[in-house]
Coordinates of C-alpha atoms and ligand atoms in Angstrom, one line a residue:
X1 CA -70.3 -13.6 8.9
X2 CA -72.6 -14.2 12.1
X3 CA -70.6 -16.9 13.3
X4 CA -67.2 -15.9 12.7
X5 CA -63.9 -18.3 13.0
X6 CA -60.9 -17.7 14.7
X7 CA -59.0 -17.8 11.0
X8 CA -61.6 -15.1 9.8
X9 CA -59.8 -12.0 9.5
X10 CA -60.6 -9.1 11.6
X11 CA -61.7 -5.7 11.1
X12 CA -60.3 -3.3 13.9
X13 CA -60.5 0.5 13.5
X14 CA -59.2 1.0 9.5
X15 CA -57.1 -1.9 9.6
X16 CA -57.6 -5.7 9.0
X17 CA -55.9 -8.0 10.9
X18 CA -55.5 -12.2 8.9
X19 CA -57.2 -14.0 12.4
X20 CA -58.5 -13.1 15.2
X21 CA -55.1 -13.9 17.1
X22 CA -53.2 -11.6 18.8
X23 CA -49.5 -12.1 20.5
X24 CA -50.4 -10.4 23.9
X25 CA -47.7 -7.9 24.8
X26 CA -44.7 -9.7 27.5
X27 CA -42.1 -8.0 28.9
X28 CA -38.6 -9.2 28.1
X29 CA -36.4 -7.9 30.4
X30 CA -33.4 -8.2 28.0
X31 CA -31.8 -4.9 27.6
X32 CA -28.9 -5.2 28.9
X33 CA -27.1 -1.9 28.5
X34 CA -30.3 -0.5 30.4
X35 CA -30.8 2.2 27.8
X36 CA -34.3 1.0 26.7
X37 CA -33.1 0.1 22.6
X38 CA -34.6 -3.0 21.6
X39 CA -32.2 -5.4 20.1
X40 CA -31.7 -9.2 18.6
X41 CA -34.2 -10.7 21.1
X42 CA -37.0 -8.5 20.1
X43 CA -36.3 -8.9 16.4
X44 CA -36.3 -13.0 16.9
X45 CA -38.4 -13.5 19.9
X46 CA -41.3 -10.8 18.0
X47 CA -40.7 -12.1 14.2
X48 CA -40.9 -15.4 15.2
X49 CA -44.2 -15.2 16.3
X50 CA -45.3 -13.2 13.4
X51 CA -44.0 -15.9 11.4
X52 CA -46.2 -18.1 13.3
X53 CA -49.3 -17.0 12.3
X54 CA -50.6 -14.0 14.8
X55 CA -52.9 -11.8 13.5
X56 CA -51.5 -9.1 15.5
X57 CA -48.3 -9.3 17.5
X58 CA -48.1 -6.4 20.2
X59 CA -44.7 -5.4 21.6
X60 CA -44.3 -5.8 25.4
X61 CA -44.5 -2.7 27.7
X62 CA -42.5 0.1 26.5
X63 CA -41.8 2.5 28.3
X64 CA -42.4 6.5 28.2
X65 CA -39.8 7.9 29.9
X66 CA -37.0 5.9 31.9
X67 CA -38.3 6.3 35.1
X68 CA -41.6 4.5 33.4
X69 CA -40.1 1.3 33.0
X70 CA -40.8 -1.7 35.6
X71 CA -37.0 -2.6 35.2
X72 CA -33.8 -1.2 34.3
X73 CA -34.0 -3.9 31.3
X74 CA -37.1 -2.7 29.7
X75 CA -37.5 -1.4 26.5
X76 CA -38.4 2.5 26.0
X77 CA -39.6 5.1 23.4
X78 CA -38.7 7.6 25.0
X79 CA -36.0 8.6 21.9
X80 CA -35.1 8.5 19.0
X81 CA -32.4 6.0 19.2
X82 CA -34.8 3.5 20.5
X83 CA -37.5 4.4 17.3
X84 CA -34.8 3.8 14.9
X85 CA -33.8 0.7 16.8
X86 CA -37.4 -0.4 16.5
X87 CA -38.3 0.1 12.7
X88 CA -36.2 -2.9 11.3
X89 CA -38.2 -5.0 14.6
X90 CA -41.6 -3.8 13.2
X91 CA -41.0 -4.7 10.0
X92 CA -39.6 -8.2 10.2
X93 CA -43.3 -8.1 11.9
X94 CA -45.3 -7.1 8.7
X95 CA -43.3 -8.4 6.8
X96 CA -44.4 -12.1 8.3
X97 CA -48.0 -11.1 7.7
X98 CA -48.6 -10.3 11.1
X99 CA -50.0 -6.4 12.3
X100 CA -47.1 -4.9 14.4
X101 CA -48.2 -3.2 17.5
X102 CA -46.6 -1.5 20.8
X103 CA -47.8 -1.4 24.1
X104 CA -47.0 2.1 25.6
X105 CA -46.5 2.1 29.6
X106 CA -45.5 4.0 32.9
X107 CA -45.1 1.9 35.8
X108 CA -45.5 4.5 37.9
X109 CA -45.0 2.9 41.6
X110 CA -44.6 0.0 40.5
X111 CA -41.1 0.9 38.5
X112 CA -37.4 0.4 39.4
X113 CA -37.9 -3.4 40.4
X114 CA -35.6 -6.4 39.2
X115 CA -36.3 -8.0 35.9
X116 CA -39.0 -11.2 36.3
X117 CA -36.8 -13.2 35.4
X118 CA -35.2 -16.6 37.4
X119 CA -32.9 -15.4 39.9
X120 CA -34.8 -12.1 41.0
X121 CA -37.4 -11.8 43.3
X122 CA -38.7 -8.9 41.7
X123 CA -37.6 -6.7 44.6
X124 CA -37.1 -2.8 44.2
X125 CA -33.7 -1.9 42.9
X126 CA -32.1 0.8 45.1
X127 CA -31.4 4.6 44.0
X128 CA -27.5 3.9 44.7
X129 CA -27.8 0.9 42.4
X130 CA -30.0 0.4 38.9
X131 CA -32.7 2.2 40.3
X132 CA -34.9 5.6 40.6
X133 CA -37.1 7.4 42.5
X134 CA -40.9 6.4 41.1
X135 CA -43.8 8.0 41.2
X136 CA -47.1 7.9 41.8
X137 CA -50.6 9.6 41.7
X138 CA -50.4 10.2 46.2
X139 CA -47.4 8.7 47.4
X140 CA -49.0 5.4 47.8
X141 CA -47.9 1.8 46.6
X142 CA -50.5 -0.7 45.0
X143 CA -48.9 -3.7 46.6
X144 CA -46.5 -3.9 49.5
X145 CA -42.9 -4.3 49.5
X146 CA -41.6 -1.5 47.0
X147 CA -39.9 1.0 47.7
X148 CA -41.1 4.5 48.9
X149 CA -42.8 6.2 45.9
X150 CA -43.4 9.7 45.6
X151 CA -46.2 11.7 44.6
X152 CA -46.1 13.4 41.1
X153 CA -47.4 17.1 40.9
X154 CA -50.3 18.6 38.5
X155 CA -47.3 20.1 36.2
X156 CA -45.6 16.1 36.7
X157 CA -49.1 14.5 35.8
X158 CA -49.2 16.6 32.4
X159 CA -45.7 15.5 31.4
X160 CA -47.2 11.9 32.0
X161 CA -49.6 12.7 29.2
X162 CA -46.8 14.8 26.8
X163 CA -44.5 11.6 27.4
X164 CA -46.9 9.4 26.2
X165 CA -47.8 11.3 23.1
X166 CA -44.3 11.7 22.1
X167 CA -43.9 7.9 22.8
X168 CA -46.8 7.5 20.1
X169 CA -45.4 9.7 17.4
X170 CA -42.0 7.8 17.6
X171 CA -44.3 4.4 17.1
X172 CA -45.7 6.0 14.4
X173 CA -42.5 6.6 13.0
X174 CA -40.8 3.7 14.1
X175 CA -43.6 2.2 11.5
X176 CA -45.9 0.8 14.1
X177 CA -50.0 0.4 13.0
X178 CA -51.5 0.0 16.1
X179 CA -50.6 1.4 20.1
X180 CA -52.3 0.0 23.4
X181 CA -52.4 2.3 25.9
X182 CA -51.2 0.3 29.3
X183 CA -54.2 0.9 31.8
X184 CA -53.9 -2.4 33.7
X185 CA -52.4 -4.1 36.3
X186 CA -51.8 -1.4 38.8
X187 CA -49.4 0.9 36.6
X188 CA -49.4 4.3 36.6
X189 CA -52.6 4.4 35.1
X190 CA -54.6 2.4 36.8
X191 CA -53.0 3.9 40.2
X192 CA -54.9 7.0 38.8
X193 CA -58.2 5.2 38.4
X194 CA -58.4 3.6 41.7
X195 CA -59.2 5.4 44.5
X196 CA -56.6 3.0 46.9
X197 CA -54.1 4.4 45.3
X198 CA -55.3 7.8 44.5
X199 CA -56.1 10.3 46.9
X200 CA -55.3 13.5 45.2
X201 CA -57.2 17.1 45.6
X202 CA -56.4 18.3 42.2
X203 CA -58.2 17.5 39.1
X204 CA -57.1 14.6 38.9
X205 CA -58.7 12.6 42.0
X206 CA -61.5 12.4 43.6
X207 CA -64.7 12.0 41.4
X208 CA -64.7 9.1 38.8
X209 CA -64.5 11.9 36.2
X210 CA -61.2 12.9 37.6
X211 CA -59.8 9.9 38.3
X212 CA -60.2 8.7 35.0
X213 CA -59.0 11.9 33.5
X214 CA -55.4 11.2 33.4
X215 CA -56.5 8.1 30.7
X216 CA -59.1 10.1 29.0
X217 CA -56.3 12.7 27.9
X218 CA -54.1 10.3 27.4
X219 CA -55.8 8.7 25.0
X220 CA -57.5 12.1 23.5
X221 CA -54.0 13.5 23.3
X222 CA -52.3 10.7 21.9
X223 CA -55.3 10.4 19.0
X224 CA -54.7 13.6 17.8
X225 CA -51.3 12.7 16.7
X226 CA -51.6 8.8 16.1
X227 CA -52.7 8.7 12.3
X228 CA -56.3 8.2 12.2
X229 CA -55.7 5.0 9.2
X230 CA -53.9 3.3 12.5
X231 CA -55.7 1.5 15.6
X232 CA -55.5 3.1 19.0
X233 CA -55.9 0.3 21.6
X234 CA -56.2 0.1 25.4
X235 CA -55.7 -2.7 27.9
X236 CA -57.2 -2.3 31.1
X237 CA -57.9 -4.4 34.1
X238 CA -62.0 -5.4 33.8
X239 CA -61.3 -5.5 37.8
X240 CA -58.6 -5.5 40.7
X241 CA -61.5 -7.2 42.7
X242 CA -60.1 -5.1 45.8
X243 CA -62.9 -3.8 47.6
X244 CA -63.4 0.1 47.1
X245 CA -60.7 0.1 44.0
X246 CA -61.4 -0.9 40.5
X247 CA -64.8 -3.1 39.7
X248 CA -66.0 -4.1 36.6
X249 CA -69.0 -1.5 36.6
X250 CA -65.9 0.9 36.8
X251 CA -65.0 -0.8 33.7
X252 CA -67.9 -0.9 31.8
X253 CA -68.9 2.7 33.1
X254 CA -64.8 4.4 31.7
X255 CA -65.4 2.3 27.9
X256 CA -69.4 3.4 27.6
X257 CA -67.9 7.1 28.5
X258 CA -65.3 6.9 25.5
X259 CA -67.8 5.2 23.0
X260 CA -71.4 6.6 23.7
X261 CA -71.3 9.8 21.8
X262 CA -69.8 11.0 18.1
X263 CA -68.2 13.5 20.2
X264 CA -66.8 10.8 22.8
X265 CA -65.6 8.9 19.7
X266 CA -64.2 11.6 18.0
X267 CA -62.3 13.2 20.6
X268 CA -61.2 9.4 22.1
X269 CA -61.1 7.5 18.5
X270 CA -60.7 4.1 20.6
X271 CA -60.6 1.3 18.3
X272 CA -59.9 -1.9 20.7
X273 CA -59.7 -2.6 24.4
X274 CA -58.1 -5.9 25.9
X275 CA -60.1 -6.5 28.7
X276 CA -57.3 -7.9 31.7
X277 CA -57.6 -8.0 35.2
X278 CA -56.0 -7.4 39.1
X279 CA -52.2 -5.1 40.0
X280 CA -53.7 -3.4 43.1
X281 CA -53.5 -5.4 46.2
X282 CA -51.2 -8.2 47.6
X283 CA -53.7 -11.1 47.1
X284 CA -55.7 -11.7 44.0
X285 CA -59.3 -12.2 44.6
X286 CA -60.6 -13.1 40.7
X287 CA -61.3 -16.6 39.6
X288 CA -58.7 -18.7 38.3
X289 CA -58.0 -21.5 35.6
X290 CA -58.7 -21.2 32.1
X291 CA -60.4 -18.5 30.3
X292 CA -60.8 -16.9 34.2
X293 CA -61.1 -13.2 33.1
X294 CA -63.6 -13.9 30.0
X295 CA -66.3 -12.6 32.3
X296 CA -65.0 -9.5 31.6
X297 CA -64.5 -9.3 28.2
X298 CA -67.8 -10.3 28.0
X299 CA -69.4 -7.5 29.9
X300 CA -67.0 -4.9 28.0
X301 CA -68.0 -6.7 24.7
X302 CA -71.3 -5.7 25.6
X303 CA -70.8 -2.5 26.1
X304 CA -68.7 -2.3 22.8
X305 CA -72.1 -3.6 20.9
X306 CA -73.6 0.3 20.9
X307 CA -70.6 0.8 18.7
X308 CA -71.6 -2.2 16.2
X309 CA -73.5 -0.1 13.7
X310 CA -71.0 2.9 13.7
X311 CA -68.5 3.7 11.3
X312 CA -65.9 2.2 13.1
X313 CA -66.6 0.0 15.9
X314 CA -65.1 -0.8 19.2
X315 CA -63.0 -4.4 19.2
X316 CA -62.8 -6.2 22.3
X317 CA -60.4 -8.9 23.1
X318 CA -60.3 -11.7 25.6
X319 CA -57.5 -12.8 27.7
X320 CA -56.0 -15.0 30.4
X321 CA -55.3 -19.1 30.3
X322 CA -56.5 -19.0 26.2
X323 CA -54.5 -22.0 25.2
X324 CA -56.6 -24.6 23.7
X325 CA -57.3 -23.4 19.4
X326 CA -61.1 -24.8 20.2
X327 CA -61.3 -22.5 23.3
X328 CA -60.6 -19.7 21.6
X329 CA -62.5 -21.0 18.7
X330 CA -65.7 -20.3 21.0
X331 CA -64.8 -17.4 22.3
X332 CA -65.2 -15.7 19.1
X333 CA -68.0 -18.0 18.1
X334 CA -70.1 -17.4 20.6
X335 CA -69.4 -13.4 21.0
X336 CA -68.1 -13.3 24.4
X337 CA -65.4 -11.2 22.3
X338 CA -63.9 -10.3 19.0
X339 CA -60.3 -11.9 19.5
X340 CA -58.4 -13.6 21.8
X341 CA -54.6 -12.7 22.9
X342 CA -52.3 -15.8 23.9
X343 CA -49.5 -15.0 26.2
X344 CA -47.9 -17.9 27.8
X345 CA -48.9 -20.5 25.6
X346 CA -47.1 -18.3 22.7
X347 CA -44.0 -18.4 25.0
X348 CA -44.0 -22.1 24.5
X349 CA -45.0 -22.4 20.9
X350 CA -44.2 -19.6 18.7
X351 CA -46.4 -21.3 15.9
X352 CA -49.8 -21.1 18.4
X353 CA -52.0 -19.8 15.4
X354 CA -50.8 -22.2 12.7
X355 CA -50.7 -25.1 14.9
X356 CA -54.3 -24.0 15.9
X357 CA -55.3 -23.5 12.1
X358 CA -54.3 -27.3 11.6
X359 CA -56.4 -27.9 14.2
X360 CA -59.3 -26.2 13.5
X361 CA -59.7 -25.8 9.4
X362 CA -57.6 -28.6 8.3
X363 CA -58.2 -28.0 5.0
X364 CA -57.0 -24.5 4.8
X365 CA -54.3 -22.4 4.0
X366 CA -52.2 -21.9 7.2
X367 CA -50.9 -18.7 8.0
X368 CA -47.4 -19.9 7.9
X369 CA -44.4 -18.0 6.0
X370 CA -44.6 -20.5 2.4
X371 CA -40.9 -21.7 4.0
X372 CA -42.5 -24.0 6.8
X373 CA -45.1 -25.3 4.4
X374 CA -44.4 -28.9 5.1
X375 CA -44.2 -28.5 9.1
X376 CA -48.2 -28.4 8.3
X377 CA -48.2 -32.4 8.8
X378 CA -46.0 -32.4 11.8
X379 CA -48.6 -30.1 13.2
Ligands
FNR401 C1 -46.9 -10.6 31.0 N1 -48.0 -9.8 30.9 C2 -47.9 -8.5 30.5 N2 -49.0 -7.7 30.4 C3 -48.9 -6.5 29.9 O1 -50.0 -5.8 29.8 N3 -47.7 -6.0 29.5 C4 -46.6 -6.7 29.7 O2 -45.5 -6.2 29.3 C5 -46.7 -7.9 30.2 N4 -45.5 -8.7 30.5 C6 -45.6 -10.0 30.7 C7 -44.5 -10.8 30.7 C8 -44.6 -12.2 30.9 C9 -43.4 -13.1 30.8 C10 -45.9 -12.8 31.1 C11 -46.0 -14.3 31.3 C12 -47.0 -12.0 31.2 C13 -49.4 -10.4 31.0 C14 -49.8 -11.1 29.7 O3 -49.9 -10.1 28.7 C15 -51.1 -11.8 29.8 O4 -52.1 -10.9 30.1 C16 -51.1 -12.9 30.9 O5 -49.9 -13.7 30.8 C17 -52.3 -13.8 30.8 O6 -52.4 -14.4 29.6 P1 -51.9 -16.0 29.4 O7 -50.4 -16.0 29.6 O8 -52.6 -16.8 30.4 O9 -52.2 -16.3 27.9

């Protein structure tokens, strides 16, 4: 349709999503045998939502290796104890009605802190303790206060990439349908694409080409063994907003690069980006209240529209303060972008979506497990 509704369902790569919904991916902190297997939270805490009516819900952070994870509590797919652990997780997921997706992620120098959770400060946990040495593209840290961070070599930096595409073939397994690639917030990742925190001489720093090389293999890499009927997403930050880092022309010039050409989509295959911002710097210089980092999806959705006749266009979602149902009704009404991902306000109510349905197509089926039918009236 022209006008499409949040409860429209959504075309993303080969696969269809029921709305235009989409549990954004939150870090748990809840292993607590700090071996990176998921467990009863993520099967309750994940279904539920599914159950709730998302479209899509995306795992938190997971990470690719154990010294990729922010915490010692993270999750990981880093083996195959942690896939097996995940498959009966993924499909409580489907099995809701909801697509299951992982976020894949190295926190590069921003690893080995406490949990965020009440009681921490978030603080780096010591060698001697829970902790590791973490890495980074130059030795340099994107905010101040963590520990010293060392800098990863050429032969390191490829390993990055082979992690990550093992990581996807255990999602694939594991029965995942769609992967984000973590690009945002001043992870590993975006370490590599700003030039604050990467200073290297090799091939990957320096020019804008090589700075954004470590993603663009990445995410070539990781296509070429991530089925091509499943959707390969990316979240990056649209801006840090820290002078001389990572701007939203940055942005809008990495997405055009993986988009503009057949060859560019066939090596790259992209199928979604959530457009997120900030992670470098100790002070956050975007706007703030609700909807503050739609500007950005809106300049990436732009982008994203060269890809609108192709076979299989580039999604772009919005995020950041989404909470009100007709909010993110015009959102996608109005094109600013394709879907919407609710984090905090999903935290709070895990039936978001079908409360939102209520709200906005009373008269509709709700995307609700047949079980809850009559909470539709409390709603
Ligand atoms: C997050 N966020 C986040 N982002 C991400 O890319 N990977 C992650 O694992 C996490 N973890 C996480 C945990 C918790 C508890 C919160 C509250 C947030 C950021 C999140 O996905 C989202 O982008 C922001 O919360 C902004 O959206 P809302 O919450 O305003 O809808």
């Amino acid at each position: 349709t022209a006008f499409p509704h949040l409860f429209d369902s959504l075309t993303i790569g080969p696969l269809s999503l029921r709305n235009r919904t989409i549990l954004a991916p939150m870090c748990m902190y809840s292993i607590t045998e700090h071996d990176g297997v998921p467990g009863s939270w993520h099967q309750v805490h994940l279904g539920a939502r599914a159950a709730g009516g998302f479209g899509m819900v995306v795992a938190e952070a997971t990470a690719v290796s154990p010294e990729a994870r922010i915490s010692p509590a993270d999750v990981g797919l880093w083996n195959d104890t942690q896939r097996d652990a995940w498959a009966p997780i993924v499909e409580t997921i489907r099995s809701y009605g909801a697509l299951p997706a992982v976020q894949l992620a190295h926190a590069g120098a921003k690893a080995s802190t406490e949990p965020g959770l009440p009681g921490y400060t978030g603080a780096s946990v010591g060698i001697d303790d829970d902790g590791w040495q973490t890495v980074s593209p130059s030795g340099i840290n994107p905010v101040s206060g963590l520990a010293e961070t060392r800098e990863l070599s050429t032969e390191q930096v490829r390993q990055v990439v082979a992690d990550f595409v093992d990581a996807a073939r255990r999602a694939d397994e594991a029965g995942f349908e769609a992967v984000m690639i973590h690009a945002a917030h001043g992870y590993l990742i975006h370490q590599f694409l700003s030039p604050v925190t990467n200073q290297r001489t090799d091939e990957y720093g320096g020019s804008v080409e090589n700075r954004t090389r470590l993603l663009r293999e990445i995410l070539a890499e990781v296509r070429a063994v991530w089925p091509a009927e499943k959707i390969l997403g990316l979240r990056i930050s649209g801006s840090d907003y820290v002078e001389g880092s990572w701007s939203l022309d940055d942005s809008a010039e990495l997405i055009a690069g993986l988009v503009d050409t057949p060859q560019a989509r066939a090596q790259y295959g992209l199928d979604w980006v959530d457009v997120s911002s900030g992670g470098i710097g100790d002070t956050y210089r975007g706007p703030s209240g609700p909807g503050y980092q739609l500007h950005l999806a809106e300049r990436i959705h732009r982008v994203a529209e060269a890809t609108r006749d192709s076979e299989r266009p580039l999604t772009v979602s919005a995020v950041g303060i989404i909470t009100e149902p007709g909010q993110a009704q015009q959102i996608v009404l109005s094109g600013q972008a394709d879907a919407v991902s609710i984090g905090r306000a999903a935290l709070a109510d895990p039936n978001w979506p079908a409360r939102a349905s209520v709200e906005l197509r009373p008269n509709s089926e709700i995307p609700f497990p047949p079980q809850y039918h009559r909470a539709q009236r409390a709603l």
